[in-house]
Coordinates of C-alpha atoms and ligand atoms in Angstrom, one line a residue:
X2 CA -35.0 -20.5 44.6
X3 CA -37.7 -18.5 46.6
X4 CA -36.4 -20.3 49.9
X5 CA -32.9 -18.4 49.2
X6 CA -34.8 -15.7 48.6
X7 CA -36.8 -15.6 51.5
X8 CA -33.4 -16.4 53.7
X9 CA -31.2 -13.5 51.7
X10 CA -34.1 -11.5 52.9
X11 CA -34.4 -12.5 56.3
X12 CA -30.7 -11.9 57.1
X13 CA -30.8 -8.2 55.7
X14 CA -33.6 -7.2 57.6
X15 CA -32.7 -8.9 60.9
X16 CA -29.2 -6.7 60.3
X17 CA -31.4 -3.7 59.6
X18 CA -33.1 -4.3 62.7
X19 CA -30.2 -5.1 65.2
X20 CA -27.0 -3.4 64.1
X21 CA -26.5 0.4 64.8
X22 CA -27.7 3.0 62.4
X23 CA -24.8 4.0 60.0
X24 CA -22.6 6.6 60.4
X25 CA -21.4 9.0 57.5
X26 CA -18.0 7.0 57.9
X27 CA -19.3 4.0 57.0
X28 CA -22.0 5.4 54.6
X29 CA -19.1 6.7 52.6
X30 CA -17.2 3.3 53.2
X31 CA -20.0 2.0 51.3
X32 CA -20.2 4.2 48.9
X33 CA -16.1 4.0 48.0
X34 CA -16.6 0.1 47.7
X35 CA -19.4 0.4 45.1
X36 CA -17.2 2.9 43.5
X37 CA -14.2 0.5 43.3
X38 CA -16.8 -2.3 42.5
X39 CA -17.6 -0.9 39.4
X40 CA -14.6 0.6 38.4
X41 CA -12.9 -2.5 38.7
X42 CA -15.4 -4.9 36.9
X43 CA -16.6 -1.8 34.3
X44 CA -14.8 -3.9 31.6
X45 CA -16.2 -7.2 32.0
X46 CA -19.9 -5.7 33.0
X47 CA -19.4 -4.0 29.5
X48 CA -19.0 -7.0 27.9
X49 CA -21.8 -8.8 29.4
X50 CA -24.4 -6.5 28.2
X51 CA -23.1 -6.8 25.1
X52 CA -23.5 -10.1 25.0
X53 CA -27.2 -10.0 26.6
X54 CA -28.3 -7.3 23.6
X55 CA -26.0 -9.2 21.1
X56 CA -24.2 -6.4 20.3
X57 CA -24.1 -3.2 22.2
X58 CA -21.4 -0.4 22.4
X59 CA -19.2 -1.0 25.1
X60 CA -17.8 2.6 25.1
X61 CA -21.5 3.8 25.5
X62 CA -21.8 1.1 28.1
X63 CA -19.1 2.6 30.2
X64 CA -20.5 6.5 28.5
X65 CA -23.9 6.6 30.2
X66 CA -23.9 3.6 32.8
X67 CA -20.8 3.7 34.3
X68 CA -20.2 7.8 34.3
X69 CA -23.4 8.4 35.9
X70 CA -23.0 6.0 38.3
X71 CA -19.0 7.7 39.5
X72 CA -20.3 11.1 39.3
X73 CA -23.7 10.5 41.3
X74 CA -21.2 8.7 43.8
X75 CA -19.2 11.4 44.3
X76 CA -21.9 13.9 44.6
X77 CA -23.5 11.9 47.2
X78 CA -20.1 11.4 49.1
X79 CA -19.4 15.3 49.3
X80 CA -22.9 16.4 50.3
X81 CA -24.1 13.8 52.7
X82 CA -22.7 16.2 55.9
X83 CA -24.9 18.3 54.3
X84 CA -27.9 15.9 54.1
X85 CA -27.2 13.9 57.0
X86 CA -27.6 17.1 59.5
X87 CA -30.8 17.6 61.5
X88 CA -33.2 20.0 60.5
X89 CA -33.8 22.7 62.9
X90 CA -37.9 23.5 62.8
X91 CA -40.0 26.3 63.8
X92 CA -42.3 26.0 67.6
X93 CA -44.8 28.4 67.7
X94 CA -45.1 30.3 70.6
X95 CA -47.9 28.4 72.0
X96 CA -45.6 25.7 73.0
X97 CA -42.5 27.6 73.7
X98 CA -39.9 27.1 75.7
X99 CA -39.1 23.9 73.5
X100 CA -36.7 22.6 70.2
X101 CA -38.1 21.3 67.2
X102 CA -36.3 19.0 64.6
X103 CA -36.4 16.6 61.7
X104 CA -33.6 13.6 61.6
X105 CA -33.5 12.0 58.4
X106 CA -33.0 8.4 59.1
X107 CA -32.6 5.1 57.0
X108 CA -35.6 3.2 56.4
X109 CA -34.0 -0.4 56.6
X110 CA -34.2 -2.3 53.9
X111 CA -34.7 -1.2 50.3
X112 CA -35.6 -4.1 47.3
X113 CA -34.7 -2.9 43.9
X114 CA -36.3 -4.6 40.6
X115 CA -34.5 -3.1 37.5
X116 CA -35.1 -3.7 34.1
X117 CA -32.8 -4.7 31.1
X118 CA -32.1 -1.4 29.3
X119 CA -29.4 0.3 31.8
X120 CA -29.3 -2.4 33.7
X121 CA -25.9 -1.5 35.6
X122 CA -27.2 1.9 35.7
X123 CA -31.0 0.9 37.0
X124 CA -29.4 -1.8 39.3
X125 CA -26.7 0.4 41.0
X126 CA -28.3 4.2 40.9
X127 CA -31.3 3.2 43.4
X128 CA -28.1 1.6 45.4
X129 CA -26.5 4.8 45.6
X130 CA -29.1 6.7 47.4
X131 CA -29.9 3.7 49.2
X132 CA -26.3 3.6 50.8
X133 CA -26.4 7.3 51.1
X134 CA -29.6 7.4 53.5
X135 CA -27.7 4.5 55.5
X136 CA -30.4 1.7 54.3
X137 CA -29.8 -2.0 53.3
X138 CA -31.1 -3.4 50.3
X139 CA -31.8 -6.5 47.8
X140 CA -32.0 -5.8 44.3
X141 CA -33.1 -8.2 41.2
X142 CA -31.9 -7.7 37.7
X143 CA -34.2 -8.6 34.6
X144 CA -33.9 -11.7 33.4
X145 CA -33.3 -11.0 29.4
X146 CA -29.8 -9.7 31.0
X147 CA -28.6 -12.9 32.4
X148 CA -25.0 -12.7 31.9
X149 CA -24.7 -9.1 33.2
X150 CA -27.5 -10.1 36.4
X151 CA -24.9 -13.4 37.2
X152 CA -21.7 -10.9 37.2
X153 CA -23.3 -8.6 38.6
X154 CA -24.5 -10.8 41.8
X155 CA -20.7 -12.4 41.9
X156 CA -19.2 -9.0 42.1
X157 CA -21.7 -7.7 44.8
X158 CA -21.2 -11.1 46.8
X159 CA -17.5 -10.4 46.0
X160 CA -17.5 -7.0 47.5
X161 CA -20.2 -7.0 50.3
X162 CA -21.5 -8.7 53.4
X163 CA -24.4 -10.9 52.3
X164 CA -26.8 -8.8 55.0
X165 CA -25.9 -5.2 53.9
X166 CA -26.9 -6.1 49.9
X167 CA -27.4 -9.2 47.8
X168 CA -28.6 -9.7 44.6
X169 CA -31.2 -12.2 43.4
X170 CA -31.4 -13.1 40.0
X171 CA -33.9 -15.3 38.6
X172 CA -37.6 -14.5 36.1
X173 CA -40.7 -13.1 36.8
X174 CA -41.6 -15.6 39.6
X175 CA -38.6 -14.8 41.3
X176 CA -39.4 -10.9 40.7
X177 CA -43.1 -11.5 42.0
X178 CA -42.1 -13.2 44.5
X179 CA -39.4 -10.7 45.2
X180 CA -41.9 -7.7 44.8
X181 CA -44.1 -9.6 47.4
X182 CA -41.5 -9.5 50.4
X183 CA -42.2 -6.8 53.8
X184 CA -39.8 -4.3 52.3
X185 CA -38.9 -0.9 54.4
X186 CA -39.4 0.7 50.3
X187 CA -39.3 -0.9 47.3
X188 CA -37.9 0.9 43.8
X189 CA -39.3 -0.7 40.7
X190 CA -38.0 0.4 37.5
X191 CA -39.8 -0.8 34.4
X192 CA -42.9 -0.9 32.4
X193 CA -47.0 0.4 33.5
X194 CA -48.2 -2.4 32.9
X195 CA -45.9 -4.5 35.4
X196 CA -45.5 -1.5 37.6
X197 CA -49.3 -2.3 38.5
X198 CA -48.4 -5.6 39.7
X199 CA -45.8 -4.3 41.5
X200 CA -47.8 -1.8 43.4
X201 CA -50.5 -3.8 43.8
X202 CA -48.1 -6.2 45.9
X203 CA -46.5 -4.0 47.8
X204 CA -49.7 -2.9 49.1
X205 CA -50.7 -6.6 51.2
X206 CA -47.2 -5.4 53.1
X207 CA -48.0 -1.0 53.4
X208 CA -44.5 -0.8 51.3
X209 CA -44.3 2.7 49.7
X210 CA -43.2 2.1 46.0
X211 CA -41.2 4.1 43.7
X212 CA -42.4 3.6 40.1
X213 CA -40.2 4.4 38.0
X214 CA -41.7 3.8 34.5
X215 CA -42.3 4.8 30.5
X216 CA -44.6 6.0 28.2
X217 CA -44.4 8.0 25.4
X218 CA -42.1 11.1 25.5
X219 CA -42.6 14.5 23.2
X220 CA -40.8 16.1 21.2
X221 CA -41.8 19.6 20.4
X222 CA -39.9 21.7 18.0
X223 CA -40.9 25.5 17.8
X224 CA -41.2 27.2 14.6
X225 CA -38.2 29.3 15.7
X226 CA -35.8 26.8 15.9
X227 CA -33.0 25.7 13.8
X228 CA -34.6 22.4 11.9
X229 CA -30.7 20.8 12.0
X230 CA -29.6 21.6 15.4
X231 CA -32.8 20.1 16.6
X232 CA -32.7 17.3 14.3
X233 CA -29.3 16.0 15.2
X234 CA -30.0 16.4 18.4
X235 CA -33.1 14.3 18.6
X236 CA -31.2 12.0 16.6
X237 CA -28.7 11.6 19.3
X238 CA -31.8 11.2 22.3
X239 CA -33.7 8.3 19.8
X240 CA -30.8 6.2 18.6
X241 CA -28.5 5.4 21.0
X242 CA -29.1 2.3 22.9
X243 CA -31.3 2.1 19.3
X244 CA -34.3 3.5 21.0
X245 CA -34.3 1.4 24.1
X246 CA -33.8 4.4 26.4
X247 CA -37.2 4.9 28.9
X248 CA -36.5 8.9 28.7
X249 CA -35.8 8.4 24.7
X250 CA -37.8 11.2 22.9
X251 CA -40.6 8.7 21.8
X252 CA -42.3 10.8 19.2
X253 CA -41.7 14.6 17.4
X254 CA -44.1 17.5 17.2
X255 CA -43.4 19.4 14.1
X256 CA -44.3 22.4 12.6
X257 CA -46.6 21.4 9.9
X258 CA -44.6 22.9 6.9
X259 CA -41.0 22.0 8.3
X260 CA -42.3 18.5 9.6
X261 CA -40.9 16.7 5.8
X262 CA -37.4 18.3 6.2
X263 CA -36.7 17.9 10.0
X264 CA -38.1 14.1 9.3
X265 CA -35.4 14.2 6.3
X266 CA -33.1 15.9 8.7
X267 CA -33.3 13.2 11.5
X268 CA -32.5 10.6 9.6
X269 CA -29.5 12.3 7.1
X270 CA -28.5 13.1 11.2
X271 CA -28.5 9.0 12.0
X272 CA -26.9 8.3 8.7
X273 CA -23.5 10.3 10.5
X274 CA -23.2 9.1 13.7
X275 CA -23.9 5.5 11.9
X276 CA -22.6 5.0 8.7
X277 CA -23.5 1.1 8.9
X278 CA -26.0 -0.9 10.9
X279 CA -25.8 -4.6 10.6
X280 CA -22.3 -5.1 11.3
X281 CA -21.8 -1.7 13.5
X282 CA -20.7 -2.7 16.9
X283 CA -21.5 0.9 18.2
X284 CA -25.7 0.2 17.5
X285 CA -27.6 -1.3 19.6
X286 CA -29.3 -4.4 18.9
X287 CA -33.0 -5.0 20.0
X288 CA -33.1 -6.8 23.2
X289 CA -35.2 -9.8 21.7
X290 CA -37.3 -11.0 18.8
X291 CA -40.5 -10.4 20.4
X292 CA -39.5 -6.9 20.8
X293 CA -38.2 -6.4 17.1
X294 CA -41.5 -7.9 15.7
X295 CA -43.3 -5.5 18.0
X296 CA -41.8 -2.7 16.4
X297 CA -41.9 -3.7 12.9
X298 CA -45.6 -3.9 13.2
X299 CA -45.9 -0.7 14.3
X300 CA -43.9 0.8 11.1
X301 CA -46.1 -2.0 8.4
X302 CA -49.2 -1.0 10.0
X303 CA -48.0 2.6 9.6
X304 CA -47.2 2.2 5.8
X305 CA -50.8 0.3 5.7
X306 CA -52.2 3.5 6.6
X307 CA -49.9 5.7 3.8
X308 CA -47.2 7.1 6.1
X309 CA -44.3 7.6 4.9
X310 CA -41.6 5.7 6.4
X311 CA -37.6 7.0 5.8
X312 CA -35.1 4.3 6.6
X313 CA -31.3 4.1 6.7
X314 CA -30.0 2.5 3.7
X315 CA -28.6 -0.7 6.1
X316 CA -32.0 -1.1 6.6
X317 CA -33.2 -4.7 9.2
X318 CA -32.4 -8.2 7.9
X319 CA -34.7 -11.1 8.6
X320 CA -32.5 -11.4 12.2
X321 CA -30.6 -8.1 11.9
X322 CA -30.4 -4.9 13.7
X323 CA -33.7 -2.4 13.1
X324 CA -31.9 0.4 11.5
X325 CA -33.3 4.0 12.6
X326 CA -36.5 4.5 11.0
X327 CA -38.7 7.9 10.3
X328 CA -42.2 7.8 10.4
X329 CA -44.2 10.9 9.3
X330 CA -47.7 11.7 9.3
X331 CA -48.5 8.2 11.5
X332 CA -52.0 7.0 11.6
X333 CA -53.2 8.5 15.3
X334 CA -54.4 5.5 16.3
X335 CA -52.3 3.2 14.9
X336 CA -49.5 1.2 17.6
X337 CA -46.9 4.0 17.1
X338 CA -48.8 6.5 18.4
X339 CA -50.7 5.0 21.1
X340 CA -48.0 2.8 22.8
X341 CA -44.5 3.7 23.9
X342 CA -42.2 2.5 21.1
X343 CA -38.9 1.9 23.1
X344 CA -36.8 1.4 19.7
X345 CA -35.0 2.8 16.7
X346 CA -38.4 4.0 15.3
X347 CA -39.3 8.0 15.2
X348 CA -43.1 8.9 14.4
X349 CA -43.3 12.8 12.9
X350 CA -46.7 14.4 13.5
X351 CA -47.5 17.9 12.3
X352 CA -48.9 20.6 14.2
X353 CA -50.2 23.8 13.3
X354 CA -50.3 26.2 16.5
X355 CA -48.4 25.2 19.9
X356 CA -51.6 25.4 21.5
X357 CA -52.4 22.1 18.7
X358 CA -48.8 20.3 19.7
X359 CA -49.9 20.6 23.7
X360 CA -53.3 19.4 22.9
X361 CA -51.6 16.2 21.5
X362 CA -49.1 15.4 24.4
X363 CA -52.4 16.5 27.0
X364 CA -54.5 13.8 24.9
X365 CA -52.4 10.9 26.4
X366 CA -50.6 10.0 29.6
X367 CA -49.0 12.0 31.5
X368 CA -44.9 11.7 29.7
X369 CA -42.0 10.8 31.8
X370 CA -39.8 13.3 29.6
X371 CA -40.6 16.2 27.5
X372 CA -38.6 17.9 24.8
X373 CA -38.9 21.5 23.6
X374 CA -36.4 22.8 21.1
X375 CA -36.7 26.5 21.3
X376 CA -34.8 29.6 21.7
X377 CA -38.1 31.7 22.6
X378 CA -38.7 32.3 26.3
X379 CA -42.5 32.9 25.9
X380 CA -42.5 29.7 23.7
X381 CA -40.7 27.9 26.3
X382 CA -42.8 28.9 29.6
X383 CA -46.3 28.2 26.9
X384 CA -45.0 24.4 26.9
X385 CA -43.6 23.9 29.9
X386 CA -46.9 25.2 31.5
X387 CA -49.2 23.8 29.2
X388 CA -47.9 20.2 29.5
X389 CA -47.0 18.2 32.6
X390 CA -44.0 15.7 32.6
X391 CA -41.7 13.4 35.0
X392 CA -38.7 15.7 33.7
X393 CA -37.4 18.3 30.9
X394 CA -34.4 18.9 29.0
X395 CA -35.1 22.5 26.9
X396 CA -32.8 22.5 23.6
X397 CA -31.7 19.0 24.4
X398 CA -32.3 15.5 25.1
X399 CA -32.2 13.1 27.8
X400 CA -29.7 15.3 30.1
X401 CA -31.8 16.5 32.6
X402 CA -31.6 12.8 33.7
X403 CA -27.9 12.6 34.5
X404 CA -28.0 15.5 36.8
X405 CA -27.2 15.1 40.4
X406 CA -28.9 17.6 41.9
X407 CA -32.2 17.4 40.4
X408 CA -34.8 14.7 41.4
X409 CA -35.5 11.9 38.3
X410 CA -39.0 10.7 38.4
X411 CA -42.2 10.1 36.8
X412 CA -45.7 12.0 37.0
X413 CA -48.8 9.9 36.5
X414 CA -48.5 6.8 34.3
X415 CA -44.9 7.3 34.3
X416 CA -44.2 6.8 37.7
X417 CA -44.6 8.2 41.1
X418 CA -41.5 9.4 43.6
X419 CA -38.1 10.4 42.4
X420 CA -34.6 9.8 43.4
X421 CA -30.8 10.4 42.9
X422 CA -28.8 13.2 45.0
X423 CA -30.6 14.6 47.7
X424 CA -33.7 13.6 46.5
X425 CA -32.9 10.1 46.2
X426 CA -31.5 10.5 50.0
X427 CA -35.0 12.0 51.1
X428 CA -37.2 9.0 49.4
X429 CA -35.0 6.7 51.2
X430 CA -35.0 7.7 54.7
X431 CA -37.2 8.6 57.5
X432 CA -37.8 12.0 58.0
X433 CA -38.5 11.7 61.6
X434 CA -40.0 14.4 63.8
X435 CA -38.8 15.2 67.2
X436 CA -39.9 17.7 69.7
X437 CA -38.1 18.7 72.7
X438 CA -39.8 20.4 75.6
X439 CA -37.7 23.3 77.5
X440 CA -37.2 23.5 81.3
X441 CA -41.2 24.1 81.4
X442 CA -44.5 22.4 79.5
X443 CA -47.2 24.7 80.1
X444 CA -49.5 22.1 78.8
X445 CA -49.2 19.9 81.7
X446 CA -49.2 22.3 83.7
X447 CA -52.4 23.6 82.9
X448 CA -54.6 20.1 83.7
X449 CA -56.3 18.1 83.4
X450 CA -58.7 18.9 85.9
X451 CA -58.9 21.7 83.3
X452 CA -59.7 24.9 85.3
X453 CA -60.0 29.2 84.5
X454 CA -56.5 29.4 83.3
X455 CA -56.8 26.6 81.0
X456 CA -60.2 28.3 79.5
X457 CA -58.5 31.9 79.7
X458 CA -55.0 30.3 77.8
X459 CA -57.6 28.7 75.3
X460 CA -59.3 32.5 74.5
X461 CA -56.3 33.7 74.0
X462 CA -54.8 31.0 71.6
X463 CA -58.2 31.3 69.4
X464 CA -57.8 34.9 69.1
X465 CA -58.7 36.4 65.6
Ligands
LIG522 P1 -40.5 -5.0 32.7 O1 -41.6 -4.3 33.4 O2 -40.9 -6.1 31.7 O3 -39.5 -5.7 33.7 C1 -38.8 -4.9 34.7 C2 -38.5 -5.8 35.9 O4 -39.6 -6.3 36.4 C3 -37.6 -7.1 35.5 O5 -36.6 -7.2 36.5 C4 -38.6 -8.2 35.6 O6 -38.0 -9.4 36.1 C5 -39.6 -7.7 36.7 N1 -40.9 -8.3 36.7 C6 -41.5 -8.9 35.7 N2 -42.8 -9.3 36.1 C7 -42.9 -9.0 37.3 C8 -44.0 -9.1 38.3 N3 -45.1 -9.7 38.0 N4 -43.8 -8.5 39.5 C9 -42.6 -7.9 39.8 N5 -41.6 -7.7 39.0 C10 -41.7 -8.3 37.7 O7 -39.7 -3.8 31.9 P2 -38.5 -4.0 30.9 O8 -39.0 -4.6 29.6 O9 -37.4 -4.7 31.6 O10 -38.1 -2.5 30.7 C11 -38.7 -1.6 29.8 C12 -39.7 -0.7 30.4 O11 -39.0 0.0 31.5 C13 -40.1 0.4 29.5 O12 -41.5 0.7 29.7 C14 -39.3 1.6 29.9 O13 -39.8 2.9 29.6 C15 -39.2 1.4 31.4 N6 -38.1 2.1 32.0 C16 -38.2 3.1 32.8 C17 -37.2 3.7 33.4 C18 -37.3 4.9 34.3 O14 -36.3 5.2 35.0 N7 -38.5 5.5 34.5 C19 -35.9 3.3 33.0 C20 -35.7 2.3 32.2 C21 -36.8 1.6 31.6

């Protein structure tokens, strides 16, 4: 397997080597045949990841996978003119007559290690912004996805030439050995802890990484806002994909006397938008049994500790769904609260002053999303100031994620570099430097032997 890895490698990169830089032509040829790629297939790639999760929405599927991927595709198409053009600099006088500019070139070849939660969305976005900055890339799917990874391979080997982008699919030896290979940039998209690995490799080759990764992302709700607006809309961030969403508000900050009804709130919110669980094919189902036991340790040890725990009426089965699941007043150092949950599973905490609630999100990583329901401006610009994050969505959740035109990224723990839209298009190209000297370059003309004028043209370049 790694010798086919190693050759899928080698014939990329010898293309990125040899073969002209792309034009915005053929960037946008690209970019059209991932477009009808995906369109095309978005029935059949729906279907496999419902079959990886056993049992996942398929209209949500093609909701937030498929949309984002169209709209950040045509965003990229209609601005790359835009992003493509040379940069036009300042030259200070000292070297004058002369041009300065920036091109923004493609790095070669980009590798792209997704995980299974979006995994068309993980796979394909990085690919987007990789095509748009004229690059080349390999890209390995996770392996708890294995009927959407092997589609998803036959349709890129369908569409593409094998040295412009191929994807590998295989386990973690594969992705280590994967993460190990001379890329030009490599994206990784999943958890800290593997994230280290991942960095930690790239470093034997000097390949700048993108991390994208979790952690544990606030919720703050300000005394001044509406307890059910927020609550339904929190309700909408945690449950779909049940939870398994890495910008998925991971835990709520509540005001310390509303805390009970917004927890009450959350879940009468769930109980809407899913009636039933265990035989609802729009909820998600948790990826595996390791995963599911994880979380319903965190929620035993919780009630251990006396919180108390709301659950939807069609509550988990021995091998069921994990129905959405309130925790209030969570022991602090309990699992819930000290590791991302990444599932249907909502701790409540109670705080008493904002200044209390931003102490609690500064105590711990640095979050890849933060959440602030509010209507106040002063309370707004007190959070948003007060605690740093990858991203925000103010009176919302998860959106700010699904915008073109802003960068999506991680801070800290959570990840370092961002991409999609023009941002996406920076991280994966060159900005390279050039400097054009005019009809005369004083500099050589003033030595060396350096002489008087060379000390008199110092003086007056040091001048206070
Ligand atoms: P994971 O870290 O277990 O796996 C991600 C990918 O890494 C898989 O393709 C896997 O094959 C590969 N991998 C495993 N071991 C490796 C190694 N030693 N070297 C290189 N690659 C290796 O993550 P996961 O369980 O698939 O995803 C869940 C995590 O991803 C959560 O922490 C979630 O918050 C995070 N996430 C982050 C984002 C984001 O955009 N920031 C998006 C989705 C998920």
């Amino acid at each position: 397997m790694t010798t086919d890895l190693y050759h899928r490698f080698d014939r990329v990169r010898a293309a990125s080597r040899t073969l002209p830089t792309p034009g915005l032509a053929e960037r946008r040829k690209l970019l059209s045949s991932l477009r009808d790629m995906v369109l095309d297939n978005a029935k059949p790639l729906a279907a496999a990841i419902a079959q990886d999760f056993g049992g996942r929405s398929e209209a949500e599927t093609e909701l937030v996978e498929v949309v984002p991927i169209m709209n950040g595709i045509r965003h990229a198409m209609s601005s790359l003119p835009r992003w493509m053009r040379d940069e036009r600099r300042h030259v200070s006088a000292a070297f004058q007559p002369a041009k300065a500019w920036v091109r923004y070139e493609p790095l070669g070849v980009i590798g792209i290690i997704a995980p299974w939660n979006y995994p068309l969305y993980l796979a394909l976005g990085p690919l987007i912004d990789a095509f748009a900055a004229g690059n080349r890339a390999l890209i390995k799917p996770s392996e708890l996805t294995p009927a959407f990874s092997d589609l998803l391979a036959r349709i890129v080997a369908d569409r593409f030439d094998s040295d412009r982008v191929s994807v590998i699919t295989g386990g973690p030896d594969v992705a280590q050995a994967f993460s190990a290979l001379p890329f030009d940039h490599l994206v990784f998209t999943g958890s800290t802890a593997v994230g280290r690995h991942v960095m930690r490799a790239a470093a034997e080759n000097l390949t700048p990484v993108t991390l994208e990764l979790g952690g544990k992302s606030p919720v703050i709700v300000a005394r001044d806002y509406s307890i059910e607006k927020a609550a339904r809309s929190i309700s909408f961030g945690k449950f779909i994909n049940a939870g398994q969403t890495c910008v998925a508000p991971d835990y709520v900050l509540a005001p310390t006397e509303s805390a009970e009804r917004l927890a009450e709130a959350v879940l009468a919110a769930a109980q809407q938008a899913y009636p039933t669980i265990q035989t609802n094919d729009q909820y998600s189902n948790i990826i595996t049994d390791r995963h599911r036991a994880r979380l319903q340790a965190g929620v035993d040890e919780a009630i251990a500790a006396g919180a108390r725990v709301l659950t939807h009426p069609d509550a988990t089965g021995p091998n069921g769904k994990m129905a959405p699941t309130i925790v209030l007043d969570p022991p602090m150092d309990g699992l819930l609260m000290t590791e991302e949950i990444f599932g249907p599973v909502l701790p409540v905490v109670r705080y008493s002053s904002l200044a209390d609630a931003l102490a609690q999100v500064n105590s711990r990583e640095r979050p890849l999303a933060l959440y602030c329901y509010t209507d106040d401006r002063k309370t707004r610009d007190t959070v948003l100031d007060g605690a740093i994050s990858g991203g925000a969505t103010l009176n919302g959740a998860l959106m700010h994620v699904v915008q073109d035109d802003l960068p999506f990224g991680g801070v800290g723990a959570s990840g370092s570099g961002a991409y999609h839209g023009r941002d996406g298009f920076r991280r994966f190209s060159h900005a390279r430097a050039v400097h054009q000297i005019g009809f005369v370059n004083v500099f050589e003309k003033l030595g060396p032997p350096w002489g008087g004028l060379a000390r008199t043209t110092a003086r007056l370049l040091t001048r206070r």
